[in-house]
Amino acid sequence: MPFIHRAYCLTYTSTSTKELFIPIRKAFFVKKYGSSESWFSAEIDPKYANGHTLKKIAENFERDPTFEDVFVVRTKKRFRWRRDDPNKLNKLVTFHCKIRKQIHYIAGMSRLWYIKREGVDGVISRNPMSLTFAGMHRLSELSRYEPVVLSKHLSSQHNWLLSEFIKNAPYQFIDHIASEITGEEFMSPGIVTRRDLL
């Protein structure tokens, strides 16, 4: 889950999933000039703009050579967008649904989007909503039926990771559900990001 991944990596420093979520700044769809060939592109955060990052996501993405000033990656898979095609929106939606499985975000005071690496050992390939629900359900079971076990978890040296999950999961879950139902992105009223001012 993106919203506790950093806390997890700080807690378990020997983990092999340190770079599971690659931060991106902008995401957009591109149509090739003079062709119907189209794809998804994303600008990688400058801290991660290097060949090492590209290797981590190379199964589905490649660097876009048309951007020189910024590090932009694009999907290897394409879809067709023809102006006169009555099914063009359906093709875009279908392609978007496939891409959305690998693009995740953290709800908060600013827009935080990530590309999730695929094919990493030990990582459950499920939507963060499903994983959040499963985690909340397990905590509910522990609090009802095994309070002693839950108490041991909460008093362990890694209890802050569990605290981070408990603190953030409800807000993240509700935001994800609301976004899925409405198709809109929600942010706290009055919040203006630094990028919005540029």
PDB file of N, CA, C and O in Angstrom, residues 31-67:
ATOM      1  N   LYS A  31      -0.903  10.912 -28.373  1.00  0.00           N
ATOM      2  CA  LYS A  31      -1.212  10.334 -29.682  1.00  0.00           C
ATOM      3  C   LYS A  31      -0.090  10.739 -30.629  1.00  0.00           C
ATOM      4  O   LYS A  31       0.279  11.908 -30.715  1.00  0.00           O
ATOM      5  N   LYS A  32       0.483   9.756 -31.305  1.00  0.00           N
ATOM      6  CA  LYS A  32       1.593  10.011 -32.222  1.00  0.00           C
ATOM      7  C   LYS A  32       1.118  10.857 -33.401  1.00  0.00           C
ATOM      8  O   LYS A  32       0.065  10.587 -33.987  1.00  0.00           O
ATOM      9  N   TYR A  33       1.894  11.861 -33.729  1.00  0.00           N
ATOM     10  CA  TYR A  33       1.541  12.761 -34.827  1.00  0.00           C
ATOM     11  C   TYR A  33       1.473  11.984 -36.146  1.00  0.00           C
ATOM     12  O   TYR A  33       2.366  11.238 -36.491  1.00  0.00           O
ATOM     13  N   GLY A  34       0.365  12.158 -36.868  1.00  0.00           N
ATOM     14  CA  GLY A  34       0.188  11.504 -38.164  1.00  0.00           C
ATOM     15  C   GLY A  34      -0.153  10.036 -38.078  1.00  0.00           C
ATOM     16  O   GLY A  34      -0.067   9.322 -39.075  1.00  0.00           O
ATOM     17  N   SER A  35      -0.530   9.557 -36.890  1.00  0.00           N
ATOM     18  CA  SER A  35      -0.839   8.142 -36.693  1.00  0.00           C
ATOM     19  C   SER A  35      -1.946   8.003 -35.650  1.00  0.00           C
ATOM     20  O   SER A  35      -2.243   8.953 -34.920  1.00  0.00           O
ATOM     21  N   SER A  36      -2.553   6.844 -35.588  1.00  0.00           N
ATOM     22  CA  SER A  36      -3.563   6.580 -34.558  1.00  0.00           C
ATOM     23  C   SER A  36      -2.947   5.942 -33.319  1.00  0.00           C
ATOM     24  O   SER A  36      -3.624   5.702 -32.325  1.00  0.00           O
ATOM     25  N   GLU A  37      -1.651   5.663 -33.360  1.00  0.00           N
ATOM     26  CA  GLU A  37      -0.965   5.015 -32.241  1.00  0.00           C
ATOM     27  C   GLU A  37      -0.934   5.946 -31.030  1.00  0.00           C
ATOM     28  O   GLU A  37      -0.508   7.101 -31.119  1.00  0.00           O
ATOM     29  N   SER A  38      -1.391   5.440 -29.886  1.00  0.00           N
ATOM     30  CA  SER A  38      -1.489   6.246 -28.670  1.00  0.00           C
ATOM     31  C   SER A  38      -0.998   5.451 -27.472  1.00  0.00           C
ATOM     32  O   SER A  38      -1.017   4.223 -27.483  1.00  0.00           O
ATOM     33  N   TRP A  39      -0.592   6.164 -26.400  1.00  0.00           N
ATOM     34  CA  TRP A  39      -0.055   5.511 -25.216  1.00  0.00           C
ATOM     35  C   TRP A  39      -0.174   6.415 -23.998  1.00  0.00           C
ATOM     36  O   TRP A  39      -0.566   7.570 -24.094  1.00  0.00           O
ATOM     37  N   PHE A  40       0.210   5.862 -22.861  1.00  0.00           N
ATOM     38  CA  PHE A  40       0.237   6.592 -21.599  1.00  0.00           C
ATOM     39  C   PHE A  40       1.669   6.988 -21.287  1.00  0.00           C
ATOM     40  O   PHE A  40       2.595   6.196 -21.478  1.00  0.00           O
ATOM     41  N   SER A  41       1.868   8.226 -20.823  1.00  0.00           N
ATOM     42  CA  SER A  41       3.192   8.707 -20.438  1.00  0.00           C
ATOM     43  C   SER A  41       3.154   9.302 -19.038  1.00  0.00           C
ATOM     44  O   SER A  41       2.103   9.758 -18.579  1.00  0.00           O
ATOM     45  N   ALA A  42       4.305   9.308 -18.381  1.00  0.00           N
ATOM     46  CA  ALA A  42       4.410   9.910 -17.050  1.00  0.00           C
ATOM     47  C   ALA A  42       5.799  10.497 -16.866  1.00  0.00           C
ATOM     48  O   ALA A  42       6.791   9.902 -17.293  1.00  0.00           O
ATOM     49  N   GLU A  43       5.846  11.677 -16.236  1.00  0.00           N
ATOM     50  CA  GLU A  43       7.122  12.305 -15.912  1.00  0.00           C
ATOM     51  C   GLU A  43       7.577  11.794 -14.547  1.00  0.00           C
ATOM     52  O   GLU A  43       6.872  11.944 -13.556  1.00  0.00           O
ATOM     53  N   ILE A  44       8.748  11.188 -14.510  1.00  0.00           N
ATOM     54  CA  ILE A  44       9.299  10.645 -13.265  1.00  0.00           C
ATOM     55  C   ILE A  44       9.845  11.789 -12.412  1.00  0.00           C
ATOM     56  O   ILE A  44      10.449  12.730 -12.925  1.00  0.00           O
ATOM     57  N   ASP A  45       9.632  11.685 -11.110  1.00  0.00           N
ATOM     58  CA  ASP A  45      10.187  12.665 -10.176  1.00  0.00           C
ATOM     59  C   ASP A  45      11.705  12.741 -10.378  1.00  0.00           C
ATOM     60  O   ASP A  45      12.372  11.708 -10.539  1.00  0.00           O
ATOM     61  N   PRO A  46      12.280  13.963 -10.401  1.00  0.00           N
ATOM     62  CA  PRO A  46      13.722  14.114 -10.673  1.00  0.00           C
ATOM     63  C   PRO A  46      14.637  13.276  -9.775  1.00  0.00           C
ATOM     64  O   PRO A  46      15.698  12.846 -10.213  1.00  0.00           O
ATOM     65  N   LYS A  47      14.239  13.013  -8.530  1.00  0.00           N
ATOM     66  CA  LYS A  47      15.072  12.202  -7.632  1.00  0.00           C
ATOM     67  C   LYS A  47      15.227  10.771  -8.136  1.00  0.00           C
ATOM     68  O   LYS A  47      16.162  10.067  -7.781  1.00  0.00           O
ATOM     69  N   TYR A  48      14.276  10.315  -8.950  1.00  0.00           N
ATOM     70  CA  TYR A  48      14.270   8.931  -9.451  1.00  0.00           C
ATOM     71  C   TYR A  48      14.537   8.863 -10.948  1.00  0.00           C
ATOM     72  O   TYR A  48      14.423   7.802 -11.539  1.00  0.00           O
ATOM     73  N   ALA A  49      14.877  10.001 -11.551  1.00  0.00           N
ATOM     74  CA  ALA A  49      15.048  10.072 -13.004  1.00  0.00           C
ATOM     75  C   ALA A  49      16.417   9.533 -13.407  1.00  0.00           C
ATOM     76  O   ALA A  49      17.366  10.280 -13.599  1.00  0.00           O
ATOM     77  N   ASN A  50      16.503   8.205 -13.528  1.00  0.00           N
ATOM     78  CA  ASN A  50      17.775   7.586 -13.912  1.00  0.00           C
ATOM     79  C   ASN A  50      17.527   6.204 -14.515  1.00  0.00           C
ATOM     80  O   ASN A  50      16.414   5.691 -14.504  1.00  0.00           O
ATOM     81  N   GLY A  51      18.589   5.632 -15.023  1.00  0.00           N
ATOM     82  CA  GLY A  51      18.497   4.317 -15.650  1.00  0.00           C
ATOM     83  C   GLY A  51      18.127   3.212 -14.678  1.00  0.00           C
ATOM     84  O   GLY A  51      17.494   2.224 -15.059  1.00  0.00           O
ATOM     85  N   HIS A  52      18.525   3.370 -13.414  1.00  0.00           N
ATOM     86  CA  HIS A  52      18.192   2.371 -12.394  1.00  0.00           C
ATOM     87  C   HIS A  52      16.672   2.244 -12.248  1.00  0.00           C
ATOM     88  O   HIS A  52      16.131   1.136 -12.204  1.00  0.00           O
ATOM     89  N   THR A  53      15.998   3.382 -12.197  1.00  0.00           N
ATOM     90  CA  THR A  53      14.537   3.382 -12.106  1.00  0.00           C
ATOM     91  C   THR A  53      13.925   2.743 -13.337  1.00  0.00           C
ATOM     92  O   THR A  53      13.001   1.943 -13.241  1.00  0.00           O
ATOM     93  N   LEU A  54      14.458   3.095 -14.497  1.00  0.00           N
ATOM     94  CA  LEU A  54      13.933   2.537 -15.748  1.00  0.00           C
ATOM     95  C   LEU A  54      14.047   1.017 -15.773  1.00  0.00           C
ATOM     96  O   LEU A  54      13.139   0.325 -16.231  1.00  0.00           O
ATOM     97  N   LYS A  55      15.130   0.484 -15.232  1.00  0.00           N
ATOM     98  CA  LYS A  55      15.289  -0.979 -15.158  1.00  0.00           C
ATOM     99  C   LYS A  55      14.195  -1.606 -14.306  1.00  0.00           C
ATOM    100  O   LYS A  55      13.733  -2.700 -14.585  1.00  0.00           O
ATOM    101  N   LYS A  56      13.819  -0.918 -13.243  1.00  0.00           N
ATOM    102  CA  LYS A  56      12.823  -1.446 -12.306  1.00  0.00           C
ATOM    103  C   LYS A  56      11.436  -1.554 -12.940  1.00  0.00           C
ATOM    104  O   LYS A  56      10.633  -2.394 -12.554  1.00  0.00           O
ATOM    105  N   ILE A  57      11.137  -0.677 -13.899  1.00  0.00           N
ATOM    106  CA  ILE A  57       9.795  -0.681 -14.512  1.00  0.00           C
ATOM    107  C   ILE A  57       9.838  -1.048 -15.995  1.00  0.00           C
ATOM    108  O   ILE A  57       8.846  -0.897 -16.706  1.00  0.00           O
ATOM    109  N   ALA A  58      10.991  -1.551 -16.445  1.00  0.00           N
ATOM    110  CA  ALA A  58      11.211  -1.801 -17.875  1.00  0.00           C
ATOM    111  C   ALA A  58      10.283  -2.842 -18.483  1.00  0.00           C
ATOM    112  O   ALA A  58      10.127  -2.902 -19.698  1.00  0.00           O
ATOM    113  N   GLU A  59       9.655  -3.663 -17.655  1.00  0.00           N
ATOM    114  CA  GLU A  59       8.757  -4.679 -18.202  1.00  0.00           C
ATOM    115  C   GLU A  59       7.596  -4.041 -18.959  1.00  0.00           C
ATOM    116  O   GLU A  59       7.165  -4.535 -19.990  1.00  0.00           O
ATOM    117  N   ASN A  60       7.083  -2.916 -18.465  1.00  0.00           N
ATOM    118  CA  ASN A  60       5.921  -2.270 -19.078  1.00  0.00           C
ATOM    119  C   ASN A  60       6.189  -0.875 -19.633  1.00  0.00           C
ATOM    120  O   ASN A  60       5.379  -0.343 -20.376  1.00  0.00           O
ATOM    121  N   PHE A  61       7.318  -0.267 -19.243  1.00  0.00           N
ATOM    122  CA  PHE A  61       7.598   1.115 -19.642  1.00  0.00           C
ATOM    123  C   PHE A  61       8.952   1.241 -20.317  1.00  0.00           C
ATOM    124  O   PHE A  61       9.841   0.428 -20.110  1.00  0.00           O
ATOM    125  N   GLU A  62       9.083   2.300 -21.126  1.00  0.00           N
ATOM    126  CA  GLU A  62      10.347   2.650 -21.764  1.00  0.00           C
ATOM    127  C   GLU A  62      10.502   4.161 -21.709  1.00  0.00           C
ATOM    128  O   GLU A  62       9.517   4.887 -21.549  1.00  0.00           O
ATOM    129  N   ARG A  63      11.731   4.637 -21.831  1.00  0.00           N
ATOM    130  CA  ARG A  63      11.946   6.084 -21.813  1.00  0.00           C
ATOM    131  C   ARG A  63      11.474   6.678 -23.131  1.00  0.00           C
ATOM    132  O   ARG A  63      11.675   6.101 -24.198  1.00  0.00           O
ATOM    133  N   ASP A  64      10.828   7.844 -23.034  1.00  0.00           N
ATOM    134  CA  ASP A  64      10.348   8.554 -24.218  1.00  0.00           C
ATOM    135  C   ASP A  64      11.446   9.507 -24.680  1.00  0.00           C
ATOM    136  O   ASP A  64      11.727  10.497 -24.001  1.00  0.00           O
ATOM    137  N   PRO A  65      12.074   9.229 -25.834  1.00  0.00           N
ATOM    138  CA  PRO A  65      13.205  10.055 -26.286  1.00  0.00           C
ATOM    139  C   PRO A  65      12.814  11.447 -26.777  1.00  0.00           C
ATOM    140  O   PRO A  65      13.689  12.288 -26.985  1.00  0.00           O
ATOM    141  N   THR A  66      11.530  11.706 -26.967  1.00  0.00           N
ATOM    142  CA  THR A  66      11.111  13.024 -27.461  1.00  0.00           C
ATOM    143  C   THR A  66      11.184  14.106 -26.387  1.00  0.00           C
ATOM    144  O   THR A  66      11.105  15.288 -26.694  1.00  0.00           O
ATOM    145  N   PHE A  67      11.340  13.709 -25.120  1.00  0.00           N
ATOM    146  CA  PHE A  67      11.470  14.675 -24.026  1.00  0.00           C
ATOM    147  C   PHE A  67      12.936  14.721 -23.601  1.00  0.00           C
ATOM    148  O   PHE A  67      13.483  13.728 -23.125  1.00  0.00           O
TER     149      PHE A  67
END
